[in-house]
Short mmCIF file of C-alpha atoms in Angstrom, two decimals:
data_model
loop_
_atom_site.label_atom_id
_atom_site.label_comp_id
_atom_site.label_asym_id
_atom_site.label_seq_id
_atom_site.Cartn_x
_atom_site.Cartn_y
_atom_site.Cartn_z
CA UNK A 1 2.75 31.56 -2.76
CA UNK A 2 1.71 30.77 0.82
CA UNK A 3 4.12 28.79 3.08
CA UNK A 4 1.85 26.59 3.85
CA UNK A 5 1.30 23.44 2.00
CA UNK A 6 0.30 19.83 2.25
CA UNK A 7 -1.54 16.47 1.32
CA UNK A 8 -5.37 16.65 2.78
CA UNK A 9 -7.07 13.00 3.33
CA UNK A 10 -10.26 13.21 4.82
CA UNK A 11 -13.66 13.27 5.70
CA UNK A 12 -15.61 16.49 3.76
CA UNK A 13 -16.00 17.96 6.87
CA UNK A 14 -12.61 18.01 7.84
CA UNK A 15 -11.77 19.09 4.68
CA UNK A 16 -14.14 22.33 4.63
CA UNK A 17 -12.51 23.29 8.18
CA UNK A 18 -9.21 23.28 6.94
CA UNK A 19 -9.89 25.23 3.84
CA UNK A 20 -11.87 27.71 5.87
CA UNK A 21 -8.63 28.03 8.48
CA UNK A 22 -5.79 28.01 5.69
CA UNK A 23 -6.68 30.76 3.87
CA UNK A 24 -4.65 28.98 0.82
CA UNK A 25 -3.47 30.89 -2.33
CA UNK A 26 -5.09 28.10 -3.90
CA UNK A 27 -6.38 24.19 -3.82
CA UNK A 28 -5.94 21.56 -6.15
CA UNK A 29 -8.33 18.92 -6.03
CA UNK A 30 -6.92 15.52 -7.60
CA UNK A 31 -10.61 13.86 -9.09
CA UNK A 32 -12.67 13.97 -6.33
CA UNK A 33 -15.60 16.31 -7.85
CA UNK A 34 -17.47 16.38 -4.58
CA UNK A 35 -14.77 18.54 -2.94
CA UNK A 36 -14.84 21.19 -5.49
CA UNK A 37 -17.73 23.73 -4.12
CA UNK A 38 -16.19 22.86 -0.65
CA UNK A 39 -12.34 23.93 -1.64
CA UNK A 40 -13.41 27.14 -2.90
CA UNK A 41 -14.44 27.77 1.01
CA UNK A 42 -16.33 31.03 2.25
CA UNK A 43 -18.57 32.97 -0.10
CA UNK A 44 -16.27 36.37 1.30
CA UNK A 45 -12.53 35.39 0.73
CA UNK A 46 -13.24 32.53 -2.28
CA UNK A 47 -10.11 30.56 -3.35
CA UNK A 48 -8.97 29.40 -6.84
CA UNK A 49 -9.61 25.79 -6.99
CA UNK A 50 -7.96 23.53 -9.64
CA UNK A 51 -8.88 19.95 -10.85
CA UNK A 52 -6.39 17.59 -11.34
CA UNK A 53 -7.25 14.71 -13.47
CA UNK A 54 -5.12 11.37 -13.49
CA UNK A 55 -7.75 8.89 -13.97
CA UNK A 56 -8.06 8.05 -18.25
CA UNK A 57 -10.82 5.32 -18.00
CA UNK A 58 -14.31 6.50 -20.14
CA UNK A 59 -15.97 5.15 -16.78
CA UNK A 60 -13.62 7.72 -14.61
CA UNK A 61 -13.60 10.73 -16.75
CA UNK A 62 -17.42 10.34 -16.71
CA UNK A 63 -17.68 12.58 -13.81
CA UNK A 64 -16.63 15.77 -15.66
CA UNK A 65 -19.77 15.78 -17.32
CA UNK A 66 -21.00 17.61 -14.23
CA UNK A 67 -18.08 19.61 -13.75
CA UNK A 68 -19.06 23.21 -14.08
CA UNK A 69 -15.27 24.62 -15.49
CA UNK A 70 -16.48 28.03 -15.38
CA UNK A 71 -15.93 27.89 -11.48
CA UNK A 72 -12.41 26.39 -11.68
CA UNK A 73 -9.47 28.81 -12.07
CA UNK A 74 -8.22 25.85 -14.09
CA UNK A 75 -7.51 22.02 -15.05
CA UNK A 76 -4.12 20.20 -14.25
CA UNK A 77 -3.06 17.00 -16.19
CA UNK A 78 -0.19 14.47 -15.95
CA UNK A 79 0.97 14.42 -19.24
CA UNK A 80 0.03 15.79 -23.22
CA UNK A 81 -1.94 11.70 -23.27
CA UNK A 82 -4.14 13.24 -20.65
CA UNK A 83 -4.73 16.91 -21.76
CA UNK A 84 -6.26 15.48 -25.40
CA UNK A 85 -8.64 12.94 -23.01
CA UNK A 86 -9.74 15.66 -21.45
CA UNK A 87 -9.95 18.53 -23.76
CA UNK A 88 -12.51 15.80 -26.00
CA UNK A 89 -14.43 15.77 -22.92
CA UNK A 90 -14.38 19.37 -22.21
CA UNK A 91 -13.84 21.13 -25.86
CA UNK A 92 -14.45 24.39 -23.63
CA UNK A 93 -11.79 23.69 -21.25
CA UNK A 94 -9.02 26.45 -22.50
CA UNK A 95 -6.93 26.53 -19.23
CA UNK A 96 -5.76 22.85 -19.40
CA UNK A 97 -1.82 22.46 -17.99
CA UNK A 98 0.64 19.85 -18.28
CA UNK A 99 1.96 19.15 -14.48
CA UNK A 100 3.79 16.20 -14.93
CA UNK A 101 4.43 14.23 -11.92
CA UNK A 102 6.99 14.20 -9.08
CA UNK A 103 9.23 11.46 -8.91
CA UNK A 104 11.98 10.59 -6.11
CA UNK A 105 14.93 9.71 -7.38
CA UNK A 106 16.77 9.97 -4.23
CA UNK A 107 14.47 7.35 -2.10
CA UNK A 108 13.97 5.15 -5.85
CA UNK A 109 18.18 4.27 -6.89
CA UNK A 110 19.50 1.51 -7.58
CA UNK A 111 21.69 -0.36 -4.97
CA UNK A 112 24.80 -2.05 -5.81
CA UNK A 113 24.68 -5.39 -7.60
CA UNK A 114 25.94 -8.47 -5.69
CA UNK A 115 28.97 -10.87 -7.74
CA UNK A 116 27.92 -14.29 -8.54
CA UNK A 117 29.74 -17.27 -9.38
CA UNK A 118 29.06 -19.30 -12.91
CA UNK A 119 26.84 -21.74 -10.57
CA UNK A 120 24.94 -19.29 -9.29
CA UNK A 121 24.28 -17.25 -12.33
CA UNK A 122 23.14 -21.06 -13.52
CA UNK A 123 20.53 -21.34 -11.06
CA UNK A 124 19.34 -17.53 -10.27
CA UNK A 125 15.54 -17.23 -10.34
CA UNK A 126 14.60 -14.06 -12.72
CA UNK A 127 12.58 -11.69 -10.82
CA UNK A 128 9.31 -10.14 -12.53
CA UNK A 129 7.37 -7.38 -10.97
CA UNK A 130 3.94 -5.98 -11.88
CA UNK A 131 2.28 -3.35 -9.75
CA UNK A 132 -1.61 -2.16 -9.96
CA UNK A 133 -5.41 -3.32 -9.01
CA UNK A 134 -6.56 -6.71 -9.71
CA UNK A 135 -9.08 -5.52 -12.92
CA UNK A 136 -9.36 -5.15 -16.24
CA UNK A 137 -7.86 -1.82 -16.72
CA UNK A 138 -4.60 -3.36 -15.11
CA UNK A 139 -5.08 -6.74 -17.37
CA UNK A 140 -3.73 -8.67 -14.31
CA UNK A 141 -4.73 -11.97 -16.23
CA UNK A 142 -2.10 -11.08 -18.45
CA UNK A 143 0.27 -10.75 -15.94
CA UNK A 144 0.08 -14.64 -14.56
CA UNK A 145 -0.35 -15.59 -17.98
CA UNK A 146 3.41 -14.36 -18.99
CA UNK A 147 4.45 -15.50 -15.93
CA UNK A 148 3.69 -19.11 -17.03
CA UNK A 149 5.27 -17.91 -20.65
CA UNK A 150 8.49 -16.73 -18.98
CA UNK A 151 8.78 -19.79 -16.74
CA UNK A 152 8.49 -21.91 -20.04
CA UNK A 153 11.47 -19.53 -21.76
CA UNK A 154 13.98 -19.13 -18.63
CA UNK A 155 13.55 -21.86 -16.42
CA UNK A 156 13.13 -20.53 -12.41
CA UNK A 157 11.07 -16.84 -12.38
CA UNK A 158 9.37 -15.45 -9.92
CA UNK A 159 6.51 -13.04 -9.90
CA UNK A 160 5.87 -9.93 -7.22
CA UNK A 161 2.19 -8.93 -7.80
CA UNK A 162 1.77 -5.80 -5.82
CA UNK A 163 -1.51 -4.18 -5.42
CA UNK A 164 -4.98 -5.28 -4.88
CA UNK A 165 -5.91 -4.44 -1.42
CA UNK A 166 -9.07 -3.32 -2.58
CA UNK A 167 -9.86 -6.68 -4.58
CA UNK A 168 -13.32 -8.31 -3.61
CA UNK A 169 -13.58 -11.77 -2.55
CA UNK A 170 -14.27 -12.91 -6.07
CA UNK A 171 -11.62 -11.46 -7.70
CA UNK A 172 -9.07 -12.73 -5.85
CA UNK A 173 -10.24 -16.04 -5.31
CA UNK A 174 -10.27 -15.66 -9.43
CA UNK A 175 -6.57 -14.45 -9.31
CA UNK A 176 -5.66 -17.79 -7.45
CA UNK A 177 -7.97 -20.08 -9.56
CA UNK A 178 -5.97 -18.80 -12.46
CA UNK A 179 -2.41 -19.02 -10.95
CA UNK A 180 -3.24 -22.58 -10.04
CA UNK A 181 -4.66 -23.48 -13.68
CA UNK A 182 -1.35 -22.21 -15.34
CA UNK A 183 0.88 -23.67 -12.63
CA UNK A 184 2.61 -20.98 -11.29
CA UNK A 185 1.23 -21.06 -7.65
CA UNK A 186 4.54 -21.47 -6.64
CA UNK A 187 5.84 -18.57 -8.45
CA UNK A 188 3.83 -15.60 -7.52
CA UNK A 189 4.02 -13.65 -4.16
CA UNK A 190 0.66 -11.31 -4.36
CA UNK A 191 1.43 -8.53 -1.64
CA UNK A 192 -1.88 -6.89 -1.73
CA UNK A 193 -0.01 -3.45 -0.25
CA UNK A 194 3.43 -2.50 0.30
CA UNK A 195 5.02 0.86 1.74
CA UNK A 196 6.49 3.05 -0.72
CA UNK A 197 10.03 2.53 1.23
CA UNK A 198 9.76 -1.08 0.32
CA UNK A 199 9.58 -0.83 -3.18
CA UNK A 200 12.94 -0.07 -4.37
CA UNK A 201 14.20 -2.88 -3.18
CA UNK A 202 12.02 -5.44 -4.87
CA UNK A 203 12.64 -3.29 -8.13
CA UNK A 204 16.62 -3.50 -7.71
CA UNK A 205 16.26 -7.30 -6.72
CA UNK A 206 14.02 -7.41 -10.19
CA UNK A 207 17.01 -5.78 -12.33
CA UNK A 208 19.66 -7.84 -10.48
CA UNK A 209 18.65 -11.16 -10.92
CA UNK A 210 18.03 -10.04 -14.77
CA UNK A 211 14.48 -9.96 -14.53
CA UNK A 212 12.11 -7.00 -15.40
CA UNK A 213 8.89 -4.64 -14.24
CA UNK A 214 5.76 -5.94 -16.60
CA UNK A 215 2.94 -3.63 -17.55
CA UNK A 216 0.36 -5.22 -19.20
CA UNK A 217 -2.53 -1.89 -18.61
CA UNK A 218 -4.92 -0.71 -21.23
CA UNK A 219 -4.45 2.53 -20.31
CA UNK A 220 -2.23 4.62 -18.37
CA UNK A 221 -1.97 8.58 -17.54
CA UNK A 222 1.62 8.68 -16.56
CA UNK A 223 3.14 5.00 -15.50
CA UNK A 224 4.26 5.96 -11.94
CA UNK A 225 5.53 2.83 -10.56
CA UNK A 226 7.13 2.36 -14.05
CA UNK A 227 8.85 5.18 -13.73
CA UNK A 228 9.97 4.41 -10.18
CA UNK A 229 11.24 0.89 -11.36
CA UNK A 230 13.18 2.49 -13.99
CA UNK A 231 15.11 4.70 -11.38
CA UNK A 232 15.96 1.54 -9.89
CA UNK A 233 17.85 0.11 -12.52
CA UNK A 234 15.08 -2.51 -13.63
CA UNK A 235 14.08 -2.60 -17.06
CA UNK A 236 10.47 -2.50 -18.71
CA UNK A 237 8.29 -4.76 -20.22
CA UNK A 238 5.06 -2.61 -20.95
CA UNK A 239 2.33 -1.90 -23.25
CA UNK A 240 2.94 -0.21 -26.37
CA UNK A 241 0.80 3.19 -24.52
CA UNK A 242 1.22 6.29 -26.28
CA UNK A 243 1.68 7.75 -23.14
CA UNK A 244 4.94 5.84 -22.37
CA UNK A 245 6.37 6.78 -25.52
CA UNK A 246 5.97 10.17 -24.16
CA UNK A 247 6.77 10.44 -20.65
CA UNK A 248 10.06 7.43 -21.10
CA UNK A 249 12.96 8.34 -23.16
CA UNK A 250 14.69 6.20 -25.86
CA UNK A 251 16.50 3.77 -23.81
CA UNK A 252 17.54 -0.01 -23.60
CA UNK A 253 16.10 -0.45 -20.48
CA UNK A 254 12.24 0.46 -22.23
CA UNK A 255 10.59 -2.00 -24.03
CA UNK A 256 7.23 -0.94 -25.75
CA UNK A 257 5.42 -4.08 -27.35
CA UNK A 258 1.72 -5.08 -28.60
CA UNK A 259 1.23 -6.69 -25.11
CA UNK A 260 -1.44 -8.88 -26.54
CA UNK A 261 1.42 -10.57 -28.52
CA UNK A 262 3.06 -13.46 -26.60
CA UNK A 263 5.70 -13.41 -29.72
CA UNK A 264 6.64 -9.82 -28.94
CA UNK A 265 6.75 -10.52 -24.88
CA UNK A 266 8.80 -13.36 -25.24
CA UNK A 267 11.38 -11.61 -27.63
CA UNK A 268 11.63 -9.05 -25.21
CA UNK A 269 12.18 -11.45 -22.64
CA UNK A 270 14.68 -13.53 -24.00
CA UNK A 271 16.69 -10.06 -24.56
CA UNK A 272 16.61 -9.42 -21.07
CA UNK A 273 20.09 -9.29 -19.21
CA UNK A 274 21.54 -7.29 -16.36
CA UNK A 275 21.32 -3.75 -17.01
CA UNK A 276 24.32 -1.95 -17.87
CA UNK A 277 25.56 0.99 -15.68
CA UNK A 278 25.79 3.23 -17.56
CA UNK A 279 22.65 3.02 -19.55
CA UNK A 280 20.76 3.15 -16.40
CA UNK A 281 22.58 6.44 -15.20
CA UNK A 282 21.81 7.73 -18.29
CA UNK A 283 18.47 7.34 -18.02
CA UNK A 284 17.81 7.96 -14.58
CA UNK A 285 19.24 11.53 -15.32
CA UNK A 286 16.83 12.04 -18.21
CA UNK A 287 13.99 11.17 -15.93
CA UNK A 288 15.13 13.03 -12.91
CA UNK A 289 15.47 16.37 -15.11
CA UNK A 290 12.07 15.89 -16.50
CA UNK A 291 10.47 15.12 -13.57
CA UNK A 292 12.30 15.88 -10.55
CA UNK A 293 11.40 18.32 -7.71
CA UNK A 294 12.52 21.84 -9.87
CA UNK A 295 10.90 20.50 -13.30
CA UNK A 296 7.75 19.52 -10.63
CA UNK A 297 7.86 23.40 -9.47
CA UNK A 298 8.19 25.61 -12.49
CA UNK A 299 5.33 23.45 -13.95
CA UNK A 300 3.05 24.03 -11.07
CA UNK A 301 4.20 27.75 -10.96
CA UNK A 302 3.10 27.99 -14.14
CA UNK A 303 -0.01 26.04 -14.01
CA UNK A 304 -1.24 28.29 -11.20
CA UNK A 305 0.56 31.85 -12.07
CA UNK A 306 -0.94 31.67 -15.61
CA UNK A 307 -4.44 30.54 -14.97
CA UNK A 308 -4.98 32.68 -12.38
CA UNK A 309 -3.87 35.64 -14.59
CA UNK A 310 -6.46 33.96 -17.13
#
């Protein structure tokens, strides 16, 4: 494989330059169809172009309809969920490849937990996280909702909504409406974007003050920030998915539920505690050998090396 590697964002034009000038043993392109007759770059030296689906939406996998496979070298997914979305799609799609994603587990760790007295352990405000877009794949309703519910069960919480940059003006004026209506104004900080860096910290502050990360999505092809969160130390509250019952171990710190249960949310919240050490080691190893940097590399090796032998 080529030395040379990297991240493109871009306008098409930019992007077609920089194919034409790498010379690349190969480009994956992550859903964005439009790029895929550029990637493969001049008609005299073509390069093997993959597709690398993530989105799981009806609405976003619509686009492969107008995929023409026969002129990829092959198709990447996140995780088994993803390959049997796609494969229904694409029944004639025999080079699909599980390439799970990368996580950090040096940047996401958690940081050590500060002693409280009785009093303060009295009065400590639980600490609830959701991450995503404000719509109705993310079920951000739901989110404000429990927020109320947990508020009701454990006295002071607070809620760190991140995501939603993108929201138009109606949505978020909605998101406030609603916030107001179940009187929790007070107790949600929406920070529409937030740097990477910044997140550990707000998922570390989540597990110490006993609180937890909250998925409410309908769907989801890997659960990223999830996973992140869980590196952290801070638990999970999520959405029965099939796909988190495949890419999270068995663990104390992962609770699966009907999400459109309040009975089953507030169970799981009223088992909610400081995590234990140990149980968070252990399953910040499992994740980091599934999908740390090496696991990240053999599967790409073998996503490319075996559909390019295809």
């Amino acid at each position: 494989m080529t030395e040379r590697q990297g991240i493109h964002f871009g306008s098409p034009a930019k992007f077609r330059r920089l194919v034409r000038a790498g010379r690349f043993d190969a480009v994956v392109i992550i859903d964005t169809p439009e790029l895929l007759d550029l990637a493969a770059g001049l008609v005299f030296h073509r390069v093997p172009v993959f597709l690398d689906i993530h989105t799981t939406t009806s609405a976003g996998l619509a686009y492969l309809r107008d995929v023409d496979i026969s002129k990829l070298s092959g198709i990447m997914v996140p995780t088994v969920y993803s390959s049997n979305l796609v494969r229904a799609r694409l029944p004639k799609a025999d080079r699909v490849s599980v390439v799970p994603n990368i996580i950090d587990s040096d940047l996401f760790a958690p940081r050590p937990i500060t002693d409280t007295s009785e009093e303060q352990e009295k009065d400590l405000t639980r600490e609830f996280v959701w991450v995503g877009k404000l719509d109705q794949h993310k079920n951000w309703r739901l989110a404000l909702i429990y927020t109320a519910l947990f508020k009701q069960l454990l006295g002071n919480v607070r809620l760190t909504l991140i995501g939603g940059y993108t929201a138009p003006e109606k949505q978020a004026r909605a998101f406030f409406d609603l916030a107001c209506e179940l009187g929790v104004s007070s107790d949600v900080d929406w920070l529409d974007r937030v740097e990477n860096r910044m997140l550990p910290a707000i998922y570390c502050r989540s597990a110490e003050s006993g609180g937890a990360m909250l998925v409410t999505s309908r769907d989801e092809s890997f659960g990223m920030a999830a996973a992140e969160a869980l590196l952290c130390g801070c638990p999970l509250i999520a959405n029965d998915l099939p796909v988190f019952r495949e890419v999270f171990p068995d663990s104390p710190l992962v609770q699966l539920l009907d999400i459109w249960r309040p009975e089953e949310v507030a169970a799981a919240a009223g088992r909610l505690s400081r995590p234990d050490t140990a149980q968070v080691e252990e399953l910040r190893n499992e994740l980091a050998a599934r999908y740390g940097p090496q696991a990240f590399l053999v599967s790409m090796e073998k996503a490319l090396g075996g559909m390019n032998a295809a």
